[in-house]
Amino acid sequence: MTRHSLSAAPRLAAFTALAAIGLLSCATTTEPQGPGKDPGPTEEPMIGAAAAIQLCDMLRADVGNWDQQNTTVAKATFNGVVHNWALRNGAVNISVARHRQVVDAAAAQHCPDVRDQVTNVLDIPDLASGLAGI
């Protein structure tokens, strides 16, 4: 019996993506609305300038690595970065899952150059399209 194994980078990317999906599946809230809170199923989350800049910085730090990976691994890692960012900013993952376009809008407003680099590397029309499973 031959055993196939993935190198460390794809395993880490897969683990990160699965962890993010697991967090999404457990995320529910009845807390009041506000920055960093889930506004409910119909309203987009509020993303402040500091959080948007942090998203830009996190994407900027990894886009060069994604260019060196295959697209599947790069997209999984991108998902992990976005969910990590959401957790760092009030655990708004469930709201980002409902309104993934807010990630694209925040990046377009605060770092259009980084947004363009990410969409080119991942071969996606916008950042929302790269968020798998949500």
N, CA and C of each residue as an Amber inpcrd file, in Angstrom:
protein
   402
   0.8520000  -1.1710000   0.0000000   0.0000000   0.0000000   0.0000000
   0.8940000   1.2290000   0.0000000   0.6620000   2.1210000  -0.9290000
   1.4380000   3.3450000  -1.0330000   0.7130000   4.4570000  -0.2950000
   1.4680000   5.1910000   0.4630000   0.8730000   6.2850000   1.2180000
   1.3360000   7.6090000   0.6110000   0.3830000   8.4750000   0.3030000
   0.6880000   9.7830000  -0.2600000   0.5450000  10.8150000   0.8440000
   1.4620000  11.7320000   0.8840000   1.3440000  12.7920000   1.8740000
   1.5770000  14.1360000   1.2080000   0.9470000  15.1320000   1.7730000
   1.1010000  16.4880000   1.2890000   2.2810000  17.1360000   2.0000000
   2.9110000  18.0760000   1.3510000   3.9730000  18.8160000   2.0160000
   3.3600000  19.6970000   3.0940000   4.1770000  20.3280000   3.8900000
   3.7040000  21.1020000   5.0300000   2.7910000  22.2570000   4.6170000
   3.1130000  22.9840000   3.5620000   2.3150000  24.1490000   3.1650000
   0.8820000  23.7670000   2.7900000   0.6670000  22.7630000   1.9280000
  -0.7190000  22.3970000   1.6160000  -1.4770000  21.8460000   2.8210000
  -0.7730000  21.1150000   3.6980000  -1.4390000  20.5950000   4.9020000
  -1.8770000  21.7480000   5.7870000  -1.0090000  22.7490000   5.9640000
  -1.3400000  23.8980000   6.7810000  -2.5120000  24.6690000   6.1750000
  -2.4870000  24.8500000   4.8720000  -3.5690000  25.5660000   4.2010000
  -4.8840000  24.8150000   4.3580000  -4.8570000  23.5190000   4.1820000
  -6.0660000  22.7110000   4.3270000  -6.5770000  22.7560000   5.7620000
  -5.6730000  22.6430000   6.7210000  -6.0640000  22.7050000   8.1260000
  -6.6790000  24.0620000   8.4590000  -6.0710000  25.1380000   7.9780000
  -6.5690000  26.4820000   8.2320000  -7.9670000  26.6560000   7.6550000
  -8.1520000  26.1880000   6.4280000  -9.4670000  26.3080000   5.7940000
 -10.5120000  25.5050000   6.5500000 -10.1710000  24.2870000   6.9540000
 -11.1200000  23.4660000   7.7030000 -11.4380000  24.0750000   9.0610000
 -10.4410000  24.6370000   9.7200000 -10.6740000  25.2850000  11.0060000
 -11.6000000  26.4810000  10.8440000 -11.3920000  27.2590000   9.7920000
 -12.2390000  28.4240000   9.5450000 -13.6750000  28.0040000   9.2670000
 -13.8520000  26.9660000   8.4780000 -15.1940000  26.4660000   8.1790000
 -15.8530000  25.9400000   9.4480000 -15.0730000  25.2680000  10.2810000
 -15.5980000  24.7740000  11.5540000 -16.0600000  25.9010000  12.4500000
 -15.2880000  26.9730000  12.5010000 -15.6860000  28.1290000  13.2940000
 -16.9630000  28.7470000  12.7590000 -17.0830000  28.8030000  11.4430000
 -18.2880000  29.3640000  10.8440000 -19.5140000  28.5370000  11.1840000
 -19.3630000  27.2300000  11.1750000 -20.5220000  26.3830000  11.4120000
 -21.0060000  26.4710000  12.8520000 -20.1400000  26.9000000  13.7700000
 -20.5090000  27.0110000  15.1750000 -20.9120000  28.4270000  15.5570000
 -20.7220000  29.3700000  14.6760000 -20.9200000  30.7670000  15.0370000
 -22.3820000  31.1670000  14.9680000 -22.9200000  31.5470000  16.1090000
 -24.2540000  32.1340000  16.1770000 -24.1930000  33.2210000  17.2260000
 -25.0920000  34.1600000  17.1240000 -25.0870000  35.2330000  18.0970000
 -26.4680000  35.8280000  18.2400000 -26.7490000  36.3110000  19.4290000
 -27.9480000  37.0930000  19.6750000 -27.5540000  38.4170000  20.3100000
 -26.2910000  38.7580000  20.2160000 -25.7610000  39.9880000  20.7950000
 -26.2660000  41.2000000  20.0170000 -26.2670000  42.3640000  20.6580000
 -26.6890000  43.5750000  19.9550000 -25.7520000  43.9360000  18.8110000
 -26.2680000  44.7320000  17.8830000 -25.4850000  45.1490000  16.7300000
 -24.4760000  46.2190000  17.1200000 -23.4480000  46.3720000  16.3160000
 -22.4310000  47.3890000  16.5230000 -21.1530000  46.9470000  15.8500000
 -20.1290000  47.8000000  15.8660000 -18.8610000  47.4070000  15.2410000
 -18.3330000  46.1120000  15.8560000 -17.9800000  45.1650000  15.0010000
 -17.4630000  43.8940000  15.4670000 -18.5380000  42.9270000  15.9270000
 -19.7840000  43.2830000  15.7810000 -20.8950000  42.4110000  16.1740000
 -21.6270000  41.9380000  14.9300000 -22.2760000  40.8080000  15.0520000
 -23.0710000  40.2850000  13.9500000 -24.3600000  41.1010000  13.8680000
 -24.5740000  41.8170000  12.7590000 -25.7720000  42.6440000  12.6570000
 -27.0270000  41.8580000  12.2930000 -26.9180000  40.5770000  12.1170000
 -28.0630000  39.7760000  11.7390000 -27.9890000  39.3690000  10.2800000
 -28.9490000  38.5970000   9.8370000 -28.8670000  38.0270000   8.4900000
 -29.0790000  39.0210000   7.3550000 -29.6530000  40.1840000   7.6180000
 -29.9670000  41.0790000   6.5080000 -29.0430000  42.2770000   6.3790000
 -28.3410000  42.6620000   7.4230000 -27.4830000  43.8410000   7.3710000
 -26.0120000  43.4430000   7.3110000 -25.2360000  44.2380000   6.5560000
 -23.8050000  43.9880000   6.4480000 -23.1030000  44.3710000   7.7480000
 -22.0020000  43.6890000   8.0730000 -21.2500000  44.0640000   9.2700000
 -20.5650000  45.4120000   9.0670000 -20.3490000  46.1180000  10.1670000
 -19.6340000  47.3880000  10.1090000 -18.1440000  47.1020000  10.2250000
 -17.3810000  47.5270000   9.2340000 -15.9310000  47.3350000   9.2420000
 -15.2970000  48.7150000   9.3230000 -14.6680000  48.9850000  10.4480000
 -14.0250000  50.2780000  10.6410000 -12.7360000  50.3810000   9.8450000
 -12.2140000  51.6020000   9.7830000 -10.9920000  51.8510000   9.0160000
  -9.8120000  51.0490000   9.5510000  -9.6800000  50.9630000  10.8690000
  -8.5530000  50.2200000  11.4500000  -8.6270000  48.7440000  11.0740000
  -9.8200000  48.1640000  11.1180000  -9.9820000  46.7570000  10.7470000
  -9.7030000  46.5520000   9.2610000 -10.1530000  47.4770000   8.4280000
  -9.9090000  47.3690000   6.9860000  -8.4210000  47.4590000   6.6770000
  -7.7280000  48.3540000   7.3550000  -6.2870000  48.4800000   7.1550000
  -5.5670000  47.2150000   7.6220000  -6.0340000  46.6310000   8.7110000
  -5.4440000  45.3680000   9.1750000  -5.6590000  44.2640000   8.1360000
  -6.8510000  44.2120000   7.5370000  -7.1100000  43.2360000   6.4760000
  -6.1290000  43.4430000   5.3340000  -5.9530000  44.6820000   4.9220000
  -5.0080000  44.9960000   3.8410000  -3.5970000  44.5330000   4.1840000
  -3.1730000  44.8110000   5.4080000  -1.8290000  44.4100000   5.8350000
  -1.6670000  42.8940000   5.8270000  -2.7050000  42.1820000   6.2700000
  -2.6370000  40.7170000   6.2930000  -2.5970000  40.1460000   4.8730000
  -3.4020000  40.6970000   3.9780000  -3.3960000  40.2340000   2.5910000
  -2.0620000  40.5510000   1.9260000  -1.5530000  41.7620000   2.1530000
  -0.2740000  42.1950000   1.5690000   0.8620000  41.2580000   1.9970000
   0.8250000  40.8310000   3.2470000   1.8820000  39.9690000   3.7820000
   1.9050000  38.5940000   3.1130000   0.7500000  38.1320000   2.6150000
   0.6770000  36.7700000   2.0750000   0.5620000  36.6610000   0.5650000
   0.2040000  37.7320000  -0.1200000  -0.0580000  37.6240000  -1.5600000
   1.1630000  37.1190000  -2.3240000   2.3480000  37.4680000  -1.9120000
   3.5570000  36.9760000  -2.5760000   3.7240000  35.4730000  -2.4380000
   3.3430000  34.9370000  -1.2850000   3.3950000  33.4800000  -1.0790000
   2.3670000  32.7670000  -1.9540000   1.1830000  33.3620000  -2.0760000
   0.1340000  32.7400000  -2.8800000   0.5380000  32.6470000  -4.3390000
   1.3390000  33.5790000  -4.7860000   1.8060000  33.5690000  -6.1680000
   2.7020000  32.3580000  -6.4350000   3.3160000  31.8270000  -5.3900000
   4.2160000  30.6780000  -5.5120000   3.4920000  29.3420000  -5.3300000
   2.2290000  29.3760000  -4.9150000   1.4640000  28.1600000  -4.6480000
   0.5150000  27.8640000  -5.8050000   0.0200000  26.6300000  -5.8310000
  -1.0230000  26.3650000  -6.8190000  -2.2940000  27.0770000  -6.3640000
  -3.1980000  27.3140000  -7.2820000  -4.3790000  28.1230000  -7.0040000
  -5.2390000  27.5480000  -5.8890000  -5.3910000  26.2470000  -5.8280000
  -6.2260000  25.6240000  -4.7970000  -5.6700000  25.8910000  -3.4080000
  -4.3920000  25.6980000  -3.2400000  -3.7480000  25.9460000  -1.9440000
  -3.7990000  27.4330000  -1.6110000  -3.5430000  28.2700000  -2.5920000
  -3.5660000  29.7120000  -2.3640000  -4.9510000  30.1790000  -1.9230000
  -5.9950000  29.6550000  -2.5340000  -7.3520000  30.0380000  -2.1530000
  -7.6820000  29.5660000  -0.7410000  -7.2400000  28.3810000  -0.3830000
  -7.4680000  27.8770000   0.9820000  -6.7530000  28.7600000   1.9970000
  -5.5420000  29.1430000   1.6870000  -4.7830000  30.0090000   2.5860000
  -5.4270000  31.3860000   2.6680000  -5.8930000  31.9090000   1.5510000
  -6.6030000  33.1910000   1.5310000  -7.8060000  33.1370000   2.4720000
  -8.5740000  32.0500000   2.4050000  -9.7250000  31.8910000   3.2930000
  -9.2980000  31.9220000   4.7520000  -8.2070000  31.2390000   5.0590000
  -7.7050000  31.2390000   6.4320000  -7.3290000  32.6380000   6.8950000
  -6.6980000  33.4140000   6.0250000  -6.3000000  34.7780000   6.3750000
  -7.5370000  35.6360000   6.6450000  -8.5370000  35.5450000   5.7820000
  -9.7460000  36.3570000   5.9610000 -10.4610000  35.9750000   7.2510000
 -10.5730000  34.6990000   7.5480000 -11.2570000  34.2850000   8.7650000
 -10.4440000  34.6260000  10.0120000  -9.1380000  34.5470000   9.9220000
  -8.2750000  34.9780000  11.0150000  -8.4950000  36.4650000  11.2820000
  -8.5280000  37.2550000  10.2070000  -8.7870000  38.6840000  10.3400000
 -10.1430000  38.9380000  11.0020000 -11.1760000  38.2210000  10.5640000
 -12.5130000  38.4170000  11.1290000 -12.5310000  38.0840000  12.6200000
 -11.8550000  37.0050000  13.0070000 -11.7910000  36.6510000  14.4240000
 -11.0800000  37.7230000  15.2400000 -10.0520000  38.3160000  14.6770000
  -9.3070000  39.3680000  15.3810000 -10.1090000  40.6560000  15.5170000
 -11.1570000  40.7650000  14.7580000 -11.9550000  41.9930000  14.7530000
 -13.3860000  41.7350000  15.2080000 -13.5180000  41.1410000  16.3580000
 -14.8270000  40.9750000  16.9610000 -15.5690000  39.7190000  16.5750000
 -14.8590000  38.7360000  16.0230000 -15.4730000  37.4570000  15.6570000
 -16.7070000  37.6480000  14.7750000 -16.5640000  38.4340000  13.7360000
 -17.6800000  38.6970000  12.8310000 -17.7280000  37.6850000  11.6860000
 -17.1520000  36.4990000  11.8790000 -17.1110000  35.4980000  10.8160000
 -18.4840000  35.1660000  10.2500000 -19.4780000  35.0040000  11.1100000
 -20.8010000  34.6380000  10.6130000 -21.3650000  35.7520000   9.7400000
 -21.0950000  36.9890000  10.1230000 -21.5710000  38.1120000   9.3320000
 -20.8130000  38.2230000   8.0170000 -19.5110000  37.9620000   8.0460000
 -18.7270000  37.9440000   6.8060000 -19.2260000  36.8210000   5.9090000
 -19.6040000  35.7070000   6.5070000 -20.1240000  34.5890000   5.7240000
 -21.4120000  34.9770000   5.0070000 -22.2310000  35.7440000   5.6670000
 -23.4910000  36.1710000   5.0570000 -23.2980000  37.2670000   4.0130000
 -22.2620000  38.0870000   4.2210000 -22.0520000  39.2700000   3.3850000
 -20.5970000  39.3510000   2.9620000 -20.1410000  38.3680000   2.2300000
 -18.7200000  38.3050000   1.8800000 -18.2460000  39.4830000   1.0380000
 -19.1540000  40.1940000   0.4160000 -18.7720000  41.3470000  -0.3890000
 -18.1560000  42.4610000   0.4520000 -18.3840000  42.4560000   1.7800000
 -17.7950000  43.5070000   2.6180000 -16.2690000  43.4100000   2.6320000
 -15.7410000  42.2010000   2.4890000 -14.2870000  42.0190000   2.4340000
 -13.7450000  42.6930000   1.1790000 -14.4030000  42.4750000   0.0680000
 -13.9880000  43.0880000  -1.1840000 -14.1240000  44.6080000  -1.1200000
 -15.2210000  45.0840000  -0.5660000 -15.4470000  46.5330000  -0.4810000
 -14.4040000  47.2050000   0.4090000 -14.0740000  46.5860000   1.5370000
 -13.0750000  47.1540000   2.4470000 -11.7080000  47.2320000   1.7700000
 -11.3400000  46.1560000   1.0860000 -10.0450000  46.1510000   0.3900000
 -10.0400000  47.1400000  -0.7690000 -11.1330000  47.2300000  -1.5130000
 -11.2090000  48.1640000  -2.6410000 -11.0600000  49.6080000  -2.1660000
 -11.5950000  49.9050000  -1.0040000 -11.5300000  51.2640000  -0.4870000
 -10.1650000  51.5770000   0.1260000  -9.5860000  50.6350000   0.8660000
  -8.3830000  50.9240000   1.6500000  -7.0760000  50.4630000   1.0120000
  -7.1390000  49.5020000   0.1020000  -5.9060000  49.0270000  -0.5460000
  -6.2320000  48.4130000  -1.9050000  -6.6850000  49.2280000  -2.8520000
  -7.0670000  48.6850000  -4.1570000  -5.9190000  47.9610000  -4.8600000
  -4.6820000  48.3950000  -4.6130000  -3.5350000  47.7230000  -5.2300000
  -3.3860000  46.2910000  -4.7100000  -3.5580000  46.1090000  -3.4170000
  -3.4630000  44.7700000  -2.8220000  -4.6320000  43.9180000  -3.2920000
  -5.8200000  44.5050000  -3.3270000  -6.9970000  43.7780000  -3.8060000
  -6.7580000  43.2680000  -5.2240000  -6.2090000  44.1360000  -6.0810000
  -5.9360000  43.7370000  -7.4650000  -4.8950000  42.6180000  -7.5330000
  -3.8680000  42.6990000  -6.7010000  -2.8450000  41.6440000  -6.6720000
  -3.4620000  40.3080000  -6.2690000  -4.2950000  40.3280000  -5.2280000
  -4.9170000  39.0910000  -4.7360000  -5.8410000  38.5010000  -5.7970000
  -6.6790000  39.3400000  -6.4120000  -7.5970000  38.8020000  -7.4270000
  -6.8380000  38.2440000  -8.6230000  -5.7180000  38.8730000  -8.9800000
  -4.9150000  38.3600000 -10.0910000  -4.2650000  37.0310000  -9.7430000
  -3.6730000  36.9500000  -8.5560000  -2.9760000  35.7220000  -8.1470000
  -3.9610000  34.5610000  -8.0000000  -5.1310000  34.8430000  -7.4170000
  -6.1140000  33.7730000  -7.1900000  -7.0160000  33.5350000  -8.4000000
  -6.9000000  34.3830000  -9.4180000  -7.7060000  34.2770000 -10.6290000
  -9.1960000  34.2990000 -10.3140000  -9.5970000  35.3590000  -9.5830000
 -10.9860000  35.5490000  -9.1930000 -11.3990000  36.9800000  -9.5470000
 -12.6860000  37.2190000  -9.8130000 -13.1210000  38.5620000 -10.1820000
 -13.1250000  39.5560000  -9.0120000 -13.3430000  39.0420000  -7.7960000
 -13.3490000  39.8900000  -6.6100000 -13.0300000  39.0140000  -5.4060000
 -12.7270000  39.6330000  -4.2720000 -12.3310000  38.8590000  -3.0960000
 -13.4790000  37.9910000  -2.5740000 -14.7010000  38.4670000  -2.7060000
 -15.8490000  37.6880000  -2.2420000 -15.9190000  36.3360000  -2.9460000
 -15.5720000  36.3050000  -4.2090000 -15.6070000  35.0550000  -4.9820000
 -14.5920000  34.0350000  -4.4980000 -13.5470000  34.4910000  -3.8380000
 -12.5130000  33.5770000  -3.3500000 -12.8190000  32.9640000  -2.0060000
 -13.8780000  33.4150000  -1.3500000 -14.2250000  32.8780000  -0.0400000
 -15.0690000  31.6260000  -0.2000000 -14.4390000  30.4960000  -0.0610000
 -15.0900000  29.1990000  -0.2930000 -15.9110000  28.7620000   0.9050000
 -16.9590000  28.0500000   0.5980000 -17.7510000  27.4210000   1.6420000
 -18.5840000  28.3770000   2.4540000 -18.6140000  29.6210000   2.0670000
 -19.4300000  30.5470000   2.8310000 -20.3000000  31.3550000   1.8900000
